Each structure stands twice: as structure tokens, then as C-alpha cells.
Short mmCIF file of C-alpha atoms in Angstrom, two decimals:
data_model
loop_
_atom_site.label_atom_id
_atom_site.label_comp_id
_atom_site.label_asym_id
_atom_site.label_seq_id
_atom_site.Cartn_x
_atom_site.Cartn_y
_atom_site.Cartn_z
CA UNK B 1108 0.00 0.00 0.00
CA UNK B 1109 1.18 3.50 -0.82
CA UNK B 1110 2.93 5.42 1.95
CA UNK B 1111 0.41 8.26 1.61
CA UNK B 1112 -2.49 5.89 2.30
CA UNK B 1113 -0.69 4.33 5.26
CA UNK B 1114 -0.03 7.77 6.75
CA UNK B 1115 -3.75 8.59 6.64
CA UNK B 1116 -4.61 5.20 8.15
CA UNK B 1117 -2.12 5.74 10.97
CA UNK B 1118 -3.66 9.15 11.72
CA UNK B 1119 -7.17 7.70 11.81
CA UNK B 1120 -6.23 4.74 13.99
CA UNK B 1121 -4.28 6.91 16.44
CA UNK B 1122 -7.17 9.38 16.75
CA UNK B 1123 -9.80 6.66 17.20
CA UNK B 1124 -7.63 4.89 19.77
CA UNK B 1125 -7.44 8.09 21.81
CA UNK B 1126 -11.20 8.67 21.53
CA UNK B 1127 -11.95 5.10 22.65
CA UNK B 1128 -9.58 5.53 25.57
CA UNK B 1129 -11.21 8.80 26.61
CA UNK B 1130 -14.64 7.15 26.48
CA UNK B 1131 -13.44 4.03 28.36
CA UNK B 1132 -14.79 2.12 25.36
CA UNK B 1133 -16.03 -1.16 26.86
CA UNK B 1134 -17.61 0.65 29.78
CA UNK B 1135 -19.20 3.15 27.37
CA UNK B 1136 -20.78 0.34 25.34
CA UNK B 1137 -22.22 -1.26 28.48
CA UNK B 1138 -23.51 2.10 29.69
CA UNK B 1139 -25.13 2.79 26.31
CA UNK B 1140 -26.96 -0.56 26.47
CA UNK B 1141 -28.26 0.38 29.93
CA UNK B 1142 -29.38 3.82 28.77
CA UNK B 1143 -31.07 2.44 25.66
CA UNK B 1144 -33.09 0.09 27.86
CA UNK B 1145 -34.03 2.87 30.28
CA UNK B 1146 -35.27 5.32 27.65
CA UNK B 1147 -37.57 2.58 26.32
CA UNK B 1148 -39.19 2.20 29.75
CA UNK B 1149 -42.43 4.28 29.90
CA UNK B 1150 -42.10 4.55 33.68
CA UNK B 1151 -38.96 6.68 33.26
CA UNK B 1152 -41.08 9.66 32.25
CA UNK B 1153 -42.87 9.66 35.59
CA UNK B 1154 -39.90 11.81 36.62
CA UNK B 1155 -39.47 14.27 33.71
CA UNK B 1156 -36.30 15.91 35.07
CA UNK B 1157 -34.52 12.58 35.50
CA UNK B 1158 -35.85 11.39 32.13
CA UNK B 1159 -34.42 14.43 30.35
CA UNK B 1160 -31.01 13.94 31.97
CA UNK B 1161 -30.90 10.26 31.01
CA UNK B 1162 -32.11 11.02 27.50
CA UNK B 1163 -29.37 13.65 27.07
CA UNK B 1164 -26.69 11.25 28.32
CA UNK B 1165 -27.98 8.50 26.02
CA UNK B 1166 -27.96 10.78 22.97
CA UNK B 1167 -24.48 12.16 23.69
CA UNK B 1168 -22.97 8.71 24.25
CA UNK B 1169 -24.77 7.24 21.24
CA UNK B 1170 -23.42 10.01 18.98
CA UNK B 1171 -19.87 9.47 20.28
CA UNK B 1172 -19.99 5.69 19.77
CA UNK B 1173 -21.64 5.96 16.35
CA UNK B 1174 -19.04 8.46 15.14
CA UNK B 1175 -16.17 6.10 16.03
CA UNK B 1176 -17.90 3.13 14.41
CA UNK B 1177 -18.77 5.09 11.26
CA UNK B 1178 -15.19 6.32 10.78
CA UNK B 1179 -13.79 2.82 11.36
CA UNK B 1180 -16.24 1.27 8.87
CA UNK B 1181 -15.59 3.93 6.21
CA UNK B 1182 -11.84 3.50 6.69
CA UNK B 1183 -12.14 -0.25 6.07
CA UNK B 1184 -14.10 0.42 2.86
CA UNK B 1185 -11.57 3.02 1.69
CA UNK B 1186 -8.64 0.65 2.34
CA UNK B 1187 -10.37 -2.01 0.28
CA UNK B 1188 -10.92 0.57 -2.47
CA UNK B 1189 -7.23 1.57 -2.52
CA UNK B 1190 -6.05 -2.05 -2.53
CA UNK B 1191 -8.41 -2.88 -5.39
CA UNK B 1192 -7.20 0.10 -7.42
CA UNK B 1193 -3.57 -0.85 -6.85
CA UNK B 1194 -4.22 -4.47 -7.84
CA UNK B 1195 -5.97 -3.40 -11.06
CA UNK B 1196 -3.55 -0.59 -11.85
CA UNK B 1197 -6.38 1.97 -11.75
CA UNK B 1198 -4.91 5.20 -10.41
CA UNK B 1199 -8.29 6.95 -10.45
CA UNK B 1200 -9.70 4.37 -8.02
CA UNK B 1201 -6.65 4.72 -5.78
CA UNK B 1202 -7.00 8.51 -5.82
CA UNK B 1203 -10.67 8.28 -4.80
CA UNK B 1204 -9.69 6.01 -1.93
CA UNK B 1205 -6.94 8.40 -0.83
CA UNK B 1206 -9.36 11.34 -0.84
CA UNK B 1207 -11.73 9.37 1.37
CA UNK B 1208 -8.93 8.45 3.77
CA UNK B 1209 -7.80 12.07 3.98
CA UNK B 1210 -11.36 13.20 4.74
CA UNK B 1211 -11.68 10.52 7.40
CA UNK B 1212 -8.34 11.49 8.94
CA UNK B 1213 -9.52 15.10 9.27
CA UNK B 1214 -12.82 13.93 10.76
CA UNK B 1215 -11.06 11.61 13.21
CA UNK B 1216 -8.71 14.42 14.28
CA UNK B 1217 -11.71 16.68 14.92
CA UNK B 1218 -13.38 13.92 16.94
CA UNK B 1219 -10.14 13.50 18.91
CA UNK B 1220 -10.09 17.20 19.78
CA UNK B 1221 -13.65 16.99 21.08
CA UNK B 1222 -12.66 14.02 23.24
CA UNK B 1223 -9.65 15.90 24.59
CA UNK B 1224 -11.77 18.96 25.39
CA UNK B 1225 -14.59 17.27 27.29
CA UNK B 1226 -13.70 18.57 30.76
CA UNK B 1227 -16.15 20.32 33.05
CA UNK B 1228 -15.02 23.85 32.13
CA UNK B 1229 -13.09 23.22 28.90
CA UNK B 1230 -15.55 25.19 26.76
CA UNK B 1231 -15.12 28.32 28.90
CA UNK B 1232 -13.07 31.47 28.44
CA UNK B 1233 -9.82 31.48 30.41
CA UNK B 1234 -7.44 33.58 32.44
CA UNK B 1235 -3.69 33.17 31.91
CA UNK B 1236 -1.66 34.59 34.79
CA UNK B 1237 2.10 35.12 34.40
CA UNK B 1238 4.59 35.87 37.19
CA UNK B 1239 8.30 36.58 36.85
CA UNK B 1240 10.55 34.39 38.97
CA UNK B 1241 13.58 35.45 40.97
CA UNK B 1242 16.28 37.16 38.95
CA UNK B 1243 15.14 40.74 38.49
CA UNK B 1244 15.24 42.18 34.99
CA UNK B 1245 16.13 38.87 33.32
CA UNK B 1246 13.07 37.05 34.67
CA UNK B 1247 10.83 40.07 34.19
CA UNK B 1248 11.84 40.31 30.54
CA UNK B 1249 11.16 36.57 30.15
CA UNK B 1250 7.72 37.00 31.74
CA UNK B 1251 6.87 39.66 29.16
CA UNK B 1252 8.01 37.34 26.34
CA UNK B 1253 5.55 34.73 27.65
CA UNK B 1254 2.86 37.42 27.94
CA UNK B 1255 3.35 38.20 24.26
CA UNK B 1256 3.51 34.49 23.29
CA UNK B 1257 0.11 33.73 24.79
CA UNK B 1258 -1.42 36.84 23.28
CA UNK B 1259 -0.13 35.85 19.83
CA UNK B 1260 -1.31 32.25 20.32
CA UNK B 1261 -4.81 33.49 21.16
CA UNK B 1262 -4.86 35.75 18.12
CA UNK B 1263 -3.76 32.87 15.86
CA UNK B 1264 -6.75 30.89 17.13
CA UNK B 1265 -9.14 33.77 16.56
CA UNK B 1266 -9.71 34.33 20.27
CA UNK B 1267 -10.35 37.77 21.77
CA UNK B 1268 -7.70 38.96 24.24
CA UNK B 1269 -7.89 41.49 27.08
CA UNK B 1270 -5.32 42.45 29.70
CA UNK B 1271 -6.84 42.28 33.17
CA UNK B 1272 -3.72 43.04 35.23
CA UNK B 1273 -0.26 44.29 34.24
CA UNK B 1274 2.60 45.19 36.60
CA UNK B 1275 5.61 46.54 34.72
CA UNK B 1276 9.12 45.46 35.67
CA UNK B 1277 11.64 47.74 37.34
CA UNK B 1278 13.74 48.27 34.19
CA UNK B 1279 12.15 46.06 31.53
CA UNK B 1280 9.53 43.37 31.17
CA UNK B 1281 6.79 42.66 33.69
CA UNK B 1282 6.54 41.50 37.27
CA UNK B 1283 3.13 39.98 36.60
CA UNK B 1284 0.24 40.11 34.16
CA UNK B 1285 -3.11 38.42 33.63
CA UNK B 1286 -4.71 37.87 30.24
CA UNK B 1287 -8.40 37.16 29.69
CA UNK B 1288 -8.79 35.01 26.58
CA UNK B 1289 -12.28 34.62 25.16
CA UNK B 1290 -13.34 31.99 22.66
CA UNK B 1291 -14.77 28.50 22.33
CA UNK B 1292 -12.71 25.96 24.31
CA UNK B 1293 -10.17 28.63 25.32
CA UNK B 1294 -9.64 27.05 28.74
CA UNK B 1295 -9.61 23.53 27.33
CA UNK B 1296 -6.75 24.38 25.00
CA UNK B 1297 -4.76 26.53 27.43
CA UNK B 1298 -5.11 24.53 30.65
CA UNK B 1299 -1.99 22.40 30.14
CA UNK B 1300 0.21 25.53 30.04
CA UNK B 1301 0.16 25.93 33.83
CA UNK B 1302 3.61 25.48 35.34
CA UNK B 1303 7.13 26.88 35.32
CA UNK B 1304 8.70 27.93 32.01
CA UNK B 1305 12.52 28.14 31.78
CA UNK B 1306 14.54 30.34 29.41
CA UNK B 1307 18.24 29.94 28.56
CA UNK B 1308 19.93 32.69 26.50
CA UNK B 1309 22.80 35.15 26.24
CA UNK B 1310 21.47 38.03 28.28
CA UNK B 1311 20.93 41.33 26.43
CA UNK B 1312 21.27 43.00 29.84
CA UNK B 1313 24.71 41.53 30.63
CA UNK B 1314 27.64 43.56 29.26
CA UNK B 1315 29.82 40.42 29.51
CA UNK B 1316 27.38 38.53 27.25
CA UNK B 1317 27.10 35.59 29.62
CA UNK B 1318 24.47 32.89 29.41
CA UNK B 1319 21.59 33.31 31.86
CA UNK B 1320 18.75 31.04 32.97
CA UNK B 1321 15.41 32.63 33.88
CA UNK B 1322 12.13 31.25 35.17
CA UNK B 1323 8.53 32.45 35.03
CA UNK B 1324 5.36 30.84 36.33
CA UNK B 1325 2.13 30.49 34.36
CA UNK B 1326 -1.23 29.70 35.89
CA UNK B 1327 -4.29 28.97 33.73
CA UNK B 1328 -7.81 28.89 35.17
CA UNK B 1329 -11.30 29.06 33.62
CA UNK B 1330 -13.76 31.92 33.65
CA UNK B 1331 -16.83 30.61 35.50
CA UNK B 1332 -20.39 31.85 35.85
CA UNK B 1333 -23.10 31.51 38.49
CA UNK B 1334 -23.83 27.93 37.42
CA UNK B 1335 -20.63 26.96 39.27
CA UNK B 1336 -21.33 27.28 42.99
CA UNK B 1337 -18.21 28.71 44.64
CA UNK B 1338 -18.67 30.33 48.03
CA UNK B 1339 -16.17 32.90 49.33
CA UNK B 1340 -16.40 34.02 52.95
CA UNK B 1341 -15.69 37.79 53.12
CA UNK B 1342 -13.87 37.17 56.41
CA UNK B 1343 -11.33 35.07 54.49
CA UNK B 1344 -10.32 37.99 52.26
CA UNK B 1345 -7.60 40.62 52.59
CA UNK B 1346 -8.39 43.43 50.14
CA UNK B 1347 -5.84 46.04 49.03
CA UNK B 1348 -6.39 48.98 46.69
CA UNK B 1349 -3.53 50.69 44.92
CA UNK B 1350 -2.54 52.79 41.92
CA UNK B 1351 -1.52 50.93 38.79
CA UNK B 1352 2.08 51.90 38.16
CA UNK B 1353 4.90 51.25 35.74
CA UNK B 1354 5.20 51.50 31.99
CA UNK B 1355 2.20 49.39 31.05
CA UNK B 1356 0.20 52.41 30.01
CA UNK B 1357 -1.21 50.87 26.88
CA UNK B 1358 -2.45 47.92 28.91
CA UNK B 1359 -4.06 49.41 32.02
CA UNK B 1360 -5.43 52.55 33.60
CA UNK B 1361 -3.39 54.55 36.13
CA UNK B 1362 -6.07 55.62 38.64
CA UNK B 1363 -6.34 54.49 42.28
CA UNK B 1364 -8.88 51.82 41.31
CA UNK B 1365 -6.58 48.77 41.16
CA UNK B 1366 -7.65 45.95 43.50
CA UNK B 1367 -5.80 42.98 44.99
CA UNK B 1368 -7.59 40.13 46.79
CA UNK B 1369 -5.71 37.68 49.02
CA UNK B 1370 -7.62 34.55 50.00
CA UNK B 1371 -6.16 33.82 53.42
CA UNK B 1372 -7.01 30.06 53.73
CA UNK B 1373 -5.34 29.15 50.43
CA UNK B 1374 -2.87 32.02 49.93
CA UNK B 1375 -4.30 32.66 46.45
CA UNK B 1376 -3.76 36.25 45.26
CA UNK B 1377 -5.59 37.87 42.35
CA UNK B 1378 -5.46 41.44 41.09
CA UNK B 1379 -7.39 43.55 38.61
CA UNK B 1380 -6.69 47.05 37.30
CA UNK B 1381 -8.12 47.16 33.81
CA UNK B 1382 -11.08 49.43 34.61
CA UNK B 1383 -11.24 52.98 36.00
CA UNK B 1384 -14.08 51.86 38.25
CA UNK B 1385 -12.89 50.28 41.50
CA UNK B 1386 -16.30 48.62 41.82
CA UNK B 1387 -15.88 46.86 38.47
CA UNK B 1388 -12.32 45.85 39.33
CA UNK B 1389 -13.56 44.37 42.62
CA UNK B 1390 -16.23 42.43 40.74
CA UNK B 1391 -13.67 41.12 38.25
CA UNK B 1392 -11.20 40.23 41.02
CA UNK B 1393 -13.91 38.27 42.86
CA UNK B 1394 -14.73 36.38 39.66
CA UNK B 1395 -11.03 35.64 39.19
CA UNK B 1396 -10.72 34.39 42.77
CA UNK B 1397 -13.73 32.10 42.38
CA UNK B 1398 -12.24 30.81 39.14
CA UNK B 1399 -8.92 30.10 40.86
CA UNK B 1400 -10.68 28.26 43.70
CA UNK B 1401 -12.71 26.26 41.19
CA UNK B 1402 -9.59 25.33 39.21
CA UNK B 1403 -7.85 24.34 42.44
CA UNK B 1404 -10.73 22.04 43.36
CA UNK B 1405 -10.75 20.50 39.86
CA UNK B 1406 -7.00 19.87 40.02
CA UNK B 1407 -7.30 18.21 43.42
CA UNK B 1408 -10.18 16.00 42.26
CA UNK B 1409 -8.22 15.00 39.17
CA UNK B 1410 -5.15 14.22 41.27
CA UNK B 1411 -7.17 12.10 43.71
CA UNK B 1412 -8.82 10.22 40.84
CA UNK B 1413 -5.44 9.41 39.30
CA UNK B 1414 -3.89 8.46 42.64
CA UNK B 1415 -1.37 11.30 42.53
CA UNK B 1416 -2.71 13.62 45.20
CA UNK B 1417 0.56 13.40 47.13
CA UNK B 1418 2.43 14.90 44.17
CA UNK B 1419 1.77 18.53 45.07
CA UNK B 1420 4.13 19.74 42.35
CA UNK B 1421 1.57 18.65 39.75
CA UNK B 1422 -0.90 21.11 41.25
CA UNK B 1423 1.37 23.88 42.46
CA UNK B 1424 3.65 26.44 40.88
CA UNK B 1425 6.87 24.50 41.28
CA UNK B 1426 6.43 22.08 38.39
CA UNK B 1427 8.65 22.91 35.40
CA UNK B 1428 6.94 22.00 32.13
CA UNK B 1429 9.07 23.46 29.34
CA UNK B 1430 12.55 24.81 28.52
CA UNK B 1431 13.28 27.40 25.83
CA UNK B 1432 16.94 27.62 24.73
CA UNK B 1433 17.94 30.55 22.48
CA UNK B 1434 21.75 30.31 22.83
CA UNK B 1435 24.15 28.61 22.21
CA UNK B 1436 21.70 26.49 20.15
CA UNK B 1437 17.97 26.82 19.54
CA UNK B 1438 15.42 24.42 20.99
CA UNK B 1439 12.14 24.34 22.88
CA UNK B 1440 11.50 21.10 24.77
CA UNK B 1441 8.43 20.02 26.71
CA UNK B 1442 9.50 18.10 29.80
CA UNK B 1443 6.18 16.23 30.12
CA UNK B 1444 5.71 14.90 26.60
CA UNK B 1445 9.15 15.19 25.01
CA UNK B 1446 7.81 17.32 22.14
CA UNK B 1447 10.63 19.42 20.66
CA UNK B 1448 10.78 22.44 18.36
CA UNK B 1449 13.98 23.80 16.82
CA UNK B 1450 12.25 27.08 15.95
CA UNK B 1451 11.92 28.96 19.26
CA UNK B 1452 11.18 32.18 17.39
CA UNK B 1453 8.00 30.63 16.00
CA UNK B 1454 7.08 29.19 19.39
CA UNK B 1455 7.50 32.57 21.09
CA UNK B 1456 5.34 34.04 18.33
CA UNK B 1457 2.49 31.81 19.46
CA UNK B 1458 3.08 28.49 17.65
CA UNK B 1459 2.48 26.34 20.73
CA UNK B 1460 -0.34 24.08 19.49
CA UNK B 1461 1.92 20.99 19.04
CA UNK B 1462 2.89 21.23 22.72
CA UNK B 1463 -0.73 21.72 23.77
CA UNK B 1464 -2.04 18.80 21.68
CA UNK B 1465 0.56 16.39 23.07
CA UNK B 1466 -0.09 17.46 26.66
CA UNK B 1467 -3.86 17.09 26.21
CA UNK B 1468 -3.40 13.62 24.72
CA UNK B 1469 -1.16 12.65 27.63
CA UNK B 1470 -3.97 13.55 30.04
CA UNK B 1471 -6.19 10.99 28.32
CA UNK B 1472 -3.63 8.21 27.99
CA UNK B 1473 -2.20 8.76 31.46
CA UNK B 1474 1.25 7.92 30.11
CA UNK B 1475 4.11 9.69 31.89
CA UNK B 1476 7.70 9.48 30.81
CA UNK B 1477 10.92 10.77 32.27
CA UNK B 1478 12.14 13.54 29.95
CA UNK B 1479 15.67 14.85 30.37
CA UNK B 1480 15.88 18.64 30.46
CA UNK B 1481 18.08 20.54 28.00
CA UNK B 1482 21.25 22.22 29.23
#
């Protein structure tokens, strides 16, 4: 069989394998049989609310299972078509089969994305919070590079971007910043970016042109609405107001309306300064705090479910996920999945989807490998 056909087949099989894994395939088939039986029972509709919930679950699961089965069946037919065309020396038949396989590969990839983005808040808008690590100007400059990278990534995806909080660095860069990214599945795509990002380069701020290593932390959490019940006790809050300062003029206002909330039980800190109204900034900060608390609860539940609750680094800020080397060679390496790019300029211009896709897939497969960091 032609290499082109085999490449499409490999794509389809890999995507369907991931979808089946995300569905817990055998369990999903058993559950679908149960649901099919229940929706046929007239007594179910004695409780309309329960009946609607079961009917929705049945329809969703049925669509997911049918999609996988349809793609697999069409792939088998297309393979037979290609093999027949090759045996008979009919290039037109082979070409038709290849077109079908390509279409199925695209459909399977789309189905895979839906499986990867099926989390409780994956469809929501998202906040991306960036903090410079220790190291002064070096780390603050690196934090601003990440700030730009995520803004460019969002623009590439057609998402809308707003700056909620922006604290300029002492000489260059930023001490911290928070982006609000709005678009379908924004949180689902961005959620695996939480962690520590490491930069290695010849410092433009070092007259001796020495190599420096800098760190910045990224925290991603979803925008939530009133349908998510998150209670915050006012007694648990320390609230500070201040004037937005620094050179971030194009990003924020410079009135005394900036607000910082500290949630004492968890130590979570959020800040907002993008509006001239302190009332609106307080409202936004409270929404951000609730979102952080919700994300924290989700992360803990996920860790408990996977038996990794003791590994606090997976939930906290101390977990390094990626290294970016600009000198003496060029490489970006993800330390969770092993995905590598030799074009850091493109990555820092927002081309991070390959890293995101691999990290999302790893969440489904549960596979973890030891990846050696770059020097």
C-alpha cells in the first residue's frame, strides 16, 4: 500500500484509539446498552427531570460511539478501495480512496479534539496569569516574552484577548500580568500551560554577554459563571487597593482603582486594574478568585482520581513543564511529553499548538515518561 495511504490510516487509527480511551470504550458500550433500555421504559417519564437527563446522556454517548464506528467502517471500505485500485492498476480508483482516507483522517482528528476537550469547564473562556521568577530584569523580561507568546497564540486561534492586570518590571519586562482570553474551548486548550517555564539565553542585559537562565510561572484557570457554585467568605479575604504603576500604560489605567484580593485560607492572590471603576475591578477580582478556587478544586479531584494527590508539584507552581533555549543552540523542549521544536522564534510568536495537543493527549492516555531537560 502507498505510503500516503498508510499515513492517513495511521492518523485515523491513532485518533480513534485516543477517543476510545477517553470514552473508556467497553464501559461506554455497556452504559449505552443500559441507557437504551431505560429510555424505552415508559415509567422513566414519571420523573421528567430525570428522564431528560438520562435522554441527554444517552444521545451524547450514542453520537460518540456511532461516530467512532462510522469512521472505522468507512476506513475499512476506503482501504479495500485503494487495494483494489492498486491491484488493477487503476490510479483513479486509488485517488478516490486516498481522498476518502484524507477526509476521514480530518474527521477523526476533529473527533479527537472533542474528546480531549470534554472537561467540566473546557468550553469556557480562560485567564492566563504570568509571574516573573527570581532574577530581576532577566526574569521580568522573560515573563513579558511569555505574555506576548500567549497573546499571539490566542490571536492565531481567533480568540479575543484582554489584559486584566499588568505590573511593569523595574527596568524592563513585567513583574506579573493576567490575560483574559475569550473563545470557544479557550480554557480547554490553554489549561496544560500551567507550570514553570525556563529560558536559557545570552542576556541582552549583561555587558559580559554571559548565558543566563530565567524562570517564570504560568497559571491557567477558567472563567466561571453563576452555574458553578463557589462560596467565598468575606472574612477570608484581605483586600488592598492601589494605583496601577509602571510602563504598562497601553495595557491598564493609572487611577487608584486597582484591587488585589488575598484569599487567606489558600494564599491565592488575584489582582485587577483594567477598569477605571474600582467597583468593576472588585467584581472582576472576585470572579477571578472564584475561578482560581474552582480550578484548584478541579486539580485536586483529578489528582485524587489518578492516585497522585501526594504529588503537590503537579498542582502547584513548582512544576517545570518546558525549557526554551535561544543560545548557544535553539530548541524548545516540553518536559512532560518530550515534544521538541527547533524554531523557538516561531514558538514565542504563538506556535504552541503541538505542545498543547501532546499534553492534552497525555492527560487521556495517562502515560508519563521521564524527559531529560536541556542544558
